[in-house]
N, CA and C of each residue as an Amber inpcrd file, in Angstrom:
protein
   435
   4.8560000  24.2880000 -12.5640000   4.0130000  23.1080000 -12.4120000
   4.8930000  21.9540000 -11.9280000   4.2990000  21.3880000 -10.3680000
   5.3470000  20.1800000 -10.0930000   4.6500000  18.8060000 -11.0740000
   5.8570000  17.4630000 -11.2130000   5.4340000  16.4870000 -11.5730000
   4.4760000  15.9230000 -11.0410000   4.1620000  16.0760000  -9.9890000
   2.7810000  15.6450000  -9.0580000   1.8930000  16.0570000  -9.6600000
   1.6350000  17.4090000 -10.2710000   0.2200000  18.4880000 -10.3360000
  -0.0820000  17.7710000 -11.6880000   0.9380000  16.7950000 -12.7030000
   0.5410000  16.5020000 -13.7780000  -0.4250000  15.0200000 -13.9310000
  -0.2080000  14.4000000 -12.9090000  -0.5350000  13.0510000 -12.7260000
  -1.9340000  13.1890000 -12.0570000  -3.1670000  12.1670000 -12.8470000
  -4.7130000  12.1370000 -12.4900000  -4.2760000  11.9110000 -11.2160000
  -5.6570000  12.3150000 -10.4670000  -5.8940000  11.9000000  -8.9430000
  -5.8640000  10.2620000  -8.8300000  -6.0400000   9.7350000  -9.6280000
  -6.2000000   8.1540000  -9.4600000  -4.6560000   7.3770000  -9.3360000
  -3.6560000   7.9970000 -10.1300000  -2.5400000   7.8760000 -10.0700000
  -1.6940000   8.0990000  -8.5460000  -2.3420000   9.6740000  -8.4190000
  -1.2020000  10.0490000  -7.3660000  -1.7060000   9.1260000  -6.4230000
  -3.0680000   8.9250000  -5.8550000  -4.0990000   7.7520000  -4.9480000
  -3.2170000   6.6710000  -4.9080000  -3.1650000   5.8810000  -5.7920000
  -2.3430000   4.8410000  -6.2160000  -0.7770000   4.3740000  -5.5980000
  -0.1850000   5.8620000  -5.9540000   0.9710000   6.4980000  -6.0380000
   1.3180000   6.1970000  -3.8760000   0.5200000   7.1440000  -3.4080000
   0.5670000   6.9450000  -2.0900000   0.2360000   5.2780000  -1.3190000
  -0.2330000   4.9500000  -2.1260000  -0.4960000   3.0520000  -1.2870000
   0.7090000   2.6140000  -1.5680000   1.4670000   2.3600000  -3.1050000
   2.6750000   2.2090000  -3.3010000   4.1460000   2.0080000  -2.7470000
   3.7380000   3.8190000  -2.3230000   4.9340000   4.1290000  -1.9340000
   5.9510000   3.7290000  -0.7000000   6.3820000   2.6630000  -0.3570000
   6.0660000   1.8760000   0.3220000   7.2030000   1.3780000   1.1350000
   7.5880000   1.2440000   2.3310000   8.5800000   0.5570000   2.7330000
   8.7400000  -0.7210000   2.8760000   9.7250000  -1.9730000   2.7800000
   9.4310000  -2.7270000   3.6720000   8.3650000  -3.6500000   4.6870000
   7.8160000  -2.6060000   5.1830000   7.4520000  -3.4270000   6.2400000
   5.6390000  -3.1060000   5.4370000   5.5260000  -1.4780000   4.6660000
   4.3810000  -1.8290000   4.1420000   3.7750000  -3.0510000   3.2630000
   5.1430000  -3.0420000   2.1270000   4.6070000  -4.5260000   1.3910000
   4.5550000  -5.9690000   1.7810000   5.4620000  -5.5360000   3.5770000
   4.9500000  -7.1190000   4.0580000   3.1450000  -6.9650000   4.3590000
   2.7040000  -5.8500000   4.9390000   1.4940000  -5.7960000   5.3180000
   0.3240000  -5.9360000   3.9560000   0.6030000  -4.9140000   2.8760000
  -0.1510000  -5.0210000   1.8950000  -0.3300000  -6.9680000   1.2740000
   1.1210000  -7.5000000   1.3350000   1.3510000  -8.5600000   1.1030000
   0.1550000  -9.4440000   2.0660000   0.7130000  -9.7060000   3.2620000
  -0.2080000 -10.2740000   4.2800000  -1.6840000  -9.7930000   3.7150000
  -2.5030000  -8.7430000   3.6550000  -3.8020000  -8.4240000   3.4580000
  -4.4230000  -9.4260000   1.8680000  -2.9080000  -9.0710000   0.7100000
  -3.1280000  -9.4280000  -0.3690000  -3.6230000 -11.3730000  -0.1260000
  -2.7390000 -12.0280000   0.8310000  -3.2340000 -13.4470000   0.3870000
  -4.2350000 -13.5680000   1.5330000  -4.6450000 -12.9620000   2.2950000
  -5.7840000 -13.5410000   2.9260000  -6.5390000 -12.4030000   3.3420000
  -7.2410000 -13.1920000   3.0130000  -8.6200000 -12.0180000   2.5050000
  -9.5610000 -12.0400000   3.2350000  -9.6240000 -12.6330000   4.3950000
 -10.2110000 -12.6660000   5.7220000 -10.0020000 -11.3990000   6.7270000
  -8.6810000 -11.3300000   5.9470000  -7.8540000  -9.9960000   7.3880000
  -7.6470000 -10.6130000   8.6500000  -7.0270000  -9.7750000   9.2250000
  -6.3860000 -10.3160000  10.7570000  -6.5660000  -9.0070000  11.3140000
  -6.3900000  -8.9150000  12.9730000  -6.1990000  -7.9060000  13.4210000
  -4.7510000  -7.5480000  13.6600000  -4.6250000  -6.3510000  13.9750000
  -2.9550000  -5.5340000  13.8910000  -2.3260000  -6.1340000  15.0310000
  -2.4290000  -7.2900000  16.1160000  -1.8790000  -8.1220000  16.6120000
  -1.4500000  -9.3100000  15.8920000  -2.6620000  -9.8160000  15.5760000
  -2.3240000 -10.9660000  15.1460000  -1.2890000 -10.8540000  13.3740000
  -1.2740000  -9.8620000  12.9320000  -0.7850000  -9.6060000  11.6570000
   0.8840000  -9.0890000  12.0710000   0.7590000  -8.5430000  13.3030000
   2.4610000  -8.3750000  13.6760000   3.1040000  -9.5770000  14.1710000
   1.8570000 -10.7490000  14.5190000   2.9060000 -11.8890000  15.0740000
   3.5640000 -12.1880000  13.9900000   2.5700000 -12.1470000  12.7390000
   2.5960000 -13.4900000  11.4520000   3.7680000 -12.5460000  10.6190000
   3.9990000 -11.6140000  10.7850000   5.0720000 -10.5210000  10.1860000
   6.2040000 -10.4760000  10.8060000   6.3530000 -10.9810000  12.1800000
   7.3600000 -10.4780000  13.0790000   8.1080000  -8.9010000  13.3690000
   6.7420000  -8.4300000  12.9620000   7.0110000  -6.5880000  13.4110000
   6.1310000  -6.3870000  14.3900000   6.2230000  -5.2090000  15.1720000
   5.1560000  -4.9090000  16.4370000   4.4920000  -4.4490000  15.8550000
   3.2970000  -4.8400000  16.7740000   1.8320000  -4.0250000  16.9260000
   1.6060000  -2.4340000  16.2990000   2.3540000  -2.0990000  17.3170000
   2.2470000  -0.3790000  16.4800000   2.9600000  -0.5780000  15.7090000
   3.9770000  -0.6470000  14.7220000   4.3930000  -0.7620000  13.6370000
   3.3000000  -1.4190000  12.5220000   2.7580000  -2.4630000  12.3480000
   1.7360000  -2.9950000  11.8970000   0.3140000  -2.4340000  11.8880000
  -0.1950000  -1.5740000  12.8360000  -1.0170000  -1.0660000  13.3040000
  -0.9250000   0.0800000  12.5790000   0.4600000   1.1320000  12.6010000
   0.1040000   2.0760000  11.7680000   0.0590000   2.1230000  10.2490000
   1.0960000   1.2750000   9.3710000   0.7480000   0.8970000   7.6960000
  -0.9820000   0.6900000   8.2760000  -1.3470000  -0.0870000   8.8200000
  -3.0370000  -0.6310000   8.4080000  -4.0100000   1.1880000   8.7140000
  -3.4770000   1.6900000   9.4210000  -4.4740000   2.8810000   9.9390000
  -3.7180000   3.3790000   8.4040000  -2.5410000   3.7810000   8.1510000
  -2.3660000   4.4390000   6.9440000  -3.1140000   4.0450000   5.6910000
  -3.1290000   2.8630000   5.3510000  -4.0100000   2.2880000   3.9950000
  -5.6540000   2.5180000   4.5540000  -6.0560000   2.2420000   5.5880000
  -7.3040000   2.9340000   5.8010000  -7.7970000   4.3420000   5.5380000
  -6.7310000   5.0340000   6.0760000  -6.9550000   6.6500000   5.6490000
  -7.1330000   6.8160000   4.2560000  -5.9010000   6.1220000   3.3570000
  -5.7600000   5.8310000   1.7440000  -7.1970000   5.1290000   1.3680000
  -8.0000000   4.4940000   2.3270000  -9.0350000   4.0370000   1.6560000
  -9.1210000   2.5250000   1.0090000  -8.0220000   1.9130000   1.1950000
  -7.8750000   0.6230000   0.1270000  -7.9780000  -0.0700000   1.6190000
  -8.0760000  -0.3010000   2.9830000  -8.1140000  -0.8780000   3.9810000
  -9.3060000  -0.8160000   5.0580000 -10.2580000  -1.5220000   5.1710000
 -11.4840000  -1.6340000   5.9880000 -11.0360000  -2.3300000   7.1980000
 -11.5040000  -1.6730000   8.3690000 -11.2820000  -2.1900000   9.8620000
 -12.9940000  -2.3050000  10.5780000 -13.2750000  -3.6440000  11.2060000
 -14.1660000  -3.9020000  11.5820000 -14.6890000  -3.2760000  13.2040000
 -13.4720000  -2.8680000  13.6610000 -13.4430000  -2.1530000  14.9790000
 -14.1570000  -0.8020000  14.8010000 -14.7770000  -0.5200000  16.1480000
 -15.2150000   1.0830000  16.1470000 -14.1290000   1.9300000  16.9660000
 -13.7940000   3.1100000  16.5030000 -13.1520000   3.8740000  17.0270000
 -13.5220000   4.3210000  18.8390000 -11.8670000   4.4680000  19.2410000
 -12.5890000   4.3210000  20.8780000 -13.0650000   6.0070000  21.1270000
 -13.4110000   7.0440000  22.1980000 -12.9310000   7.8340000  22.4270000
 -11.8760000   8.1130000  21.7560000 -10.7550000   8.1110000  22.4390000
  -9.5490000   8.6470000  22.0390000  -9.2100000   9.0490000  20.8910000
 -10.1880000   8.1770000  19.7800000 -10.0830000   8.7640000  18.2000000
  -8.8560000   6.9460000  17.9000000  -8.6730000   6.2280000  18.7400000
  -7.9550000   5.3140000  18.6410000  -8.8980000   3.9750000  18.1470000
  -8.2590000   3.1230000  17.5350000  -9.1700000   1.3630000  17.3100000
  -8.6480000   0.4390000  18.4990000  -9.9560000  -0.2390000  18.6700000
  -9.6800000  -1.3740000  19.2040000  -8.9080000  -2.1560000  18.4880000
  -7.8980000  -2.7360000  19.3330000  -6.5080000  -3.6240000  18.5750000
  -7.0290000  -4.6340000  18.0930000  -8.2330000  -5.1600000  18.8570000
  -9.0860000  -6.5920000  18.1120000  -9.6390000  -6.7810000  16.4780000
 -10.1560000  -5.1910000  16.1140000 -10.1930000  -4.6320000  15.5970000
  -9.6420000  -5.8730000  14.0390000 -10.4870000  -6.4020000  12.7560000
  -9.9310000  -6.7100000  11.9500000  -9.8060000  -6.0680000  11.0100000
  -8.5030000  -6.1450000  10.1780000  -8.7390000  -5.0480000   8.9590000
  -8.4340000  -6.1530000   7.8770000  -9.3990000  -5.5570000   6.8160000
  -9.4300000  -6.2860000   5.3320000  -9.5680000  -5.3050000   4.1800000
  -8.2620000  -6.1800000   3.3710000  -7.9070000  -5.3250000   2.0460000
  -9.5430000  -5.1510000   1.3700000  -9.5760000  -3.6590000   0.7640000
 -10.6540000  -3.2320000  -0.0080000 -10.5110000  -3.8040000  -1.4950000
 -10.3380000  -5.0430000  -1.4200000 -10.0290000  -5.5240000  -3.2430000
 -10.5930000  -4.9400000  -3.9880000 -12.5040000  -4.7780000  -3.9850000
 -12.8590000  -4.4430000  -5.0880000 -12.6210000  -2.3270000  -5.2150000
 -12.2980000  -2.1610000  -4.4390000 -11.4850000  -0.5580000  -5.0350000
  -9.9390000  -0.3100000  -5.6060000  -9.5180000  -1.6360000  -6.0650000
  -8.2700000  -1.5290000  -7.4070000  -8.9820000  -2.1390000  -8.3900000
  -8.2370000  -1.7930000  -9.5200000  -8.7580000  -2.1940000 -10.7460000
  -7.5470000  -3.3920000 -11.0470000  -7.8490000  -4.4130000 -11.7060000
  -7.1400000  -5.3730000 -12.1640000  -5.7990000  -5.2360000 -12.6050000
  -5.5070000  -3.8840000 -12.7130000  -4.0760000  -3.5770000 -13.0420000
  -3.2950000  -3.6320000 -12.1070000  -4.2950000  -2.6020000 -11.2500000
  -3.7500000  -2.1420000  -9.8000000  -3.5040000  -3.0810000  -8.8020000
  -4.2470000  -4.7020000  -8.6140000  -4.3390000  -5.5030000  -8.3570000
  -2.7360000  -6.5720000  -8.3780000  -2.8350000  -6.1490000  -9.7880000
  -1.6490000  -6.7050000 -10.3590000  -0.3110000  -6.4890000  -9.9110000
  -0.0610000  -4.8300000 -10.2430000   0.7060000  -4.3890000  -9.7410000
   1.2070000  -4.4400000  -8.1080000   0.0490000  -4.9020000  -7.3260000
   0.4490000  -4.5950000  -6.0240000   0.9270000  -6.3680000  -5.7480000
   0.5890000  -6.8280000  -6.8720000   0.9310000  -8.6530000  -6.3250000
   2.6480000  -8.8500000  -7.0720000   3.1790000  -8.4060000  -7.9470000
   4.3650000  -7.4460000  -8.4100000   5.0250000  -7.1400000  -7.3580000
   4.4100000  -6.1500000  -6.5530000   4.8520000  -5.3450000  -5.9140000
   5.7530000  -5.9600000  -4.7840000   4.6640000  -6.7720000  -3.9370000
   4.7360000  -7.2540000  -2.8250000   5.5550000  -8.8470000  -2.7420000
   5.6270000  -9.3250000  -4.2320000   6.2720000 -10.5020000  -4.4510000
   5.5080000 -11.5910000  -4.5880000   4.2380000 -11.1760000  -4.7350000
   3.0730000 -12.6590000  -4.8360000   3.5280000 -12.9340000  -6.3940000
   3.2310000 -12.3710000  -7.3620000   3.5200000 -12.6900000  -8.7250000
   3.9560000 -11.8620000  -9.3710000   4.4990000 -12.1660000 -11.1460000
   4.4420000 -11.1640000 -11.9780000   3.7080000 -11.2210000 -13.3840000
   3.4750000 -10.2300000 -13.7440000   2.4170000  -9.8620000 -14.7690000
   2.5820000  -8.7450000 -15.7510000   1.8070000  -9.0650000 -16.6320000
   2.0950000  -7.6300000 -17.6860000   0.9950000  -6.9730000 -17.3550000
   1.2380000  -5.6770000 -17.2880000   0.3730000  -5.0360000 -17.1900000
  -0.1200000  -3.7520000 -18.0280000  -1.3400000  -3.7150000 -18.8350000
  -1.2150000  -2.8490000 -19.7180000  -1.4600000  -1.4550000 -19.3840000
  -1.1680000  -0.0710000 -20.2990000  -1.5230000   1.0980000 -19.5110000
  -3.0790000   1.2550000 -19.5970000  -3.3620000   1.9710000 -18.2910000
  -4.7440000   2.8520000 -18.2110000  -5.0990000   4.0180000 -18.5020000
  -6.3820000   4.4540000 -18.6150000  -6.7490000   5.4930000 -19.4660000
  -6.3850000   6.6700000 -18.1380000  -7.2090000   6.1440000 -17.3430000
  -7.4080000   6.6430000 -15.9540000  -6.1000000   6.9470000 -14.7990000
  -5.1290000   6.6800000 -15.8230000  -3.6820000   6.5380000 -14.9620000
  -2.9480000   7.1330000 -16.0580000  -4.0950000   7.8570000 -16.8340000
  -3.1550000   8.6080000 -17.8230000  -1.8290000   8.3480000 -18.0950000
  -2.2910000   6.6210000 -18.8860000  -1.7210000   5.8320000 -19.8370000
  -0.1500000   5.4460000 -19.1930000  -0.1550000   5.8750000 -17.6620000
   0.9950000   5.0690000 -16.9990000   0.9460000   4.1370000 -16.4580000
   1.4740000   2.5510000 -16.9470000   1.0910000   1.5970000 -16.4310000
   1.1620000   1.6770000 -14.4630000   0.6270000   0.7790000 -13.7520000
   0.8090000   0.8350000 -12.1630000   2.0820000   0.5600000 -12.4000000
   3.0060000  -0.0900000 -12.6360000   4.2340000  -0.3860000 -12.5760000
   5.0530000   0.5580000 -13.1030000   4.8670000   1.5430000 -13.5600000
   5.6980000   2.5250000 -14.3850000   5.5560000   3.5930000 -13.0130000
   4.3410000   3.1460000 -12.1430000   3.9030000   4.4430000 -11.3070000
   4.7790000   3.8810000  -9.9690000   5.1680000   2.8780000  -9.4960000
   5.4430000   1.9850000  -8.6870000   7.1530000   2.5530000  -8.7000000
   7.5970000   2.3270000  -9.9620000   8.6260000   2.7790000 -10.0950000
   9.1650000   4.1870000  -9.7390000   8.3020000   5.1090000 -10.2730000
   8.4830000   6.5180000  -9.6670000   8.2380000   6.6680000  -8.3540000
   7.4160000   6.0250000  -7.5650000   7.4150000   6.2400000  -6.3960000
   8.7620000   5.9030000  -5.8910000   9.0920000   4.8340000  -5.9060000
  10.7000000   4.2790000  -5.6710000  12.1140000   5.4330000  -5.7120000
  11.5440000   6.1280000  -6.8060000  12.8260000   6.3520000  -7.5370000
  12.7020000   8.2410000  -6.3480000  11.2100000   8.4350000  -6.2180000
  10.7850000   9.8490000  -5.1900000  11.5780000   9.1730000  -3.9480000
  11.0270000   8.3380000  -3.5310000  11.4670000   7.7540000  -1.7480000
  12.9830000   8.1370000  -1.9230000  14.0450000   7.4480000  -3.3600000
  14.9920000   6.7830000  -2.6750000  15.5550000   8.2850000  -3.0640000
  14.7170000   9.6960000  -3.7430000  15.3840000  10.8940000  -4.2250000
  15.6430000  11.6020000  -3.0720000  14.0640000  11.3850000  -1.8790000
  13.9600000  11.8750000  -0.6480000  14.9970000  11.8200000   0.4440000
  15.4530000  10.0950000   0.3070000  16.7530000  10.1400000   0.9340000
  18.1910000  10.0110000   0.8990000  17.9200000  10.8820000  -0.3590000
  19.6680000  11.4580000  -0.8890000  20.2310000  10.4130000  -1.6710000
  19.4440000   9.2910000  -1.9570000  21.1780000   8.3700000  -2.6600000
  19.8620000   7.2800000  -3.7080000  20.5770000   6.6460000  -4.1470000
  20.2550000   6.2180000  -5.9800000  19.4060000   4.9940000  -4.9860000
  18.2930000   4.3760000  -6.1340000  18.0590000   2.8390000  -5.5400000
  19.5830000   2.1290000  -5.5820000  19.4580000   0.7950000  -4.8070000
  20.6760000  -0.0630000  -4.7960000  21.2130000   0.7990000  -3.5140000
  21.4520000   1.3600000  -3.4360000  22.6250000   2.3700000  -2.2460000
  21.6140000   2.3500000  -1.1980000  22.6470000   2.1120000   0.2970000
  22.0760000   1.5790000   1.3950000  21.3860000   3.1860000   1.7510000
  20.6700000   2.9620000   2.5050000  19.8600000   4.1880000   2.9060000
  20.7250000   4.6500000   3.9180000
């Protein structure tokens, strides 16, 4: 049995928005304080990352479900770049909420455990993701990648 197979679906869900580089928690960040959304242009100016870089975290949290885009898909199976995307707030729960404002550097908070996260706080889950990424690429947190 892997450590994955033990953790609710709501966790591992969680687990994958999280898991996060850089440039995701600038984006989750950006979505987190304005709640209007921008499109994946205008969100790479205000980030100073490109388009496709910006463009794909937002198609990724869409797939994850926590990200709504107002664009229709072209042909190609591609979005219009005009296209706005806005964080799905009301699909975290106040923990999760929490945790991702933690996360991203908006604030900090206590956060208590969930039933539904089989009693691992988001931040306890936040952490393991961290600790998977930095296992994935061979060397401890703190140590340059």
């Amino acid at each position: 049995m892997s450590e994955t197979s033990s953790l609710p679906d709501r966790a591992i869900g969680f687990l994958a928005v999280v898991a996060c580089t850089p440039n995701r928690a600038a984006v989750l960040r950006y979505l987190l304080t304005h709640p209007e959304g921008a499109s994946s242009v205008d969100m790479g100016a205000a980030l100073r990352m490109s388009t496709t870089v910006a463009l794909s975290h937002l198609i990724d949290l869409e797939d994850l479900g926590v990200v709504d885009c107002s664009a229709s898909r072209l042909a190609s199976g591609r979005r219009q770049r005009s296209g706005v995307y806005r964080l799905k707030v009301r699909g975290f729960s106040a923990e999760e909420l929490a945790a991702l404002q933690v996360l991203t550097g908006i604030g900090a908070a206590t956060v208590l455990a969930r039933a539904d996260l089989d009693d691992f706080t988001p931040l306890e889950l936040i952490a393991e993701a961290h600790r998977r990424l930095f296992e994935e690429r061979g060397g401890e947190p703190g140590e340059p990648a």
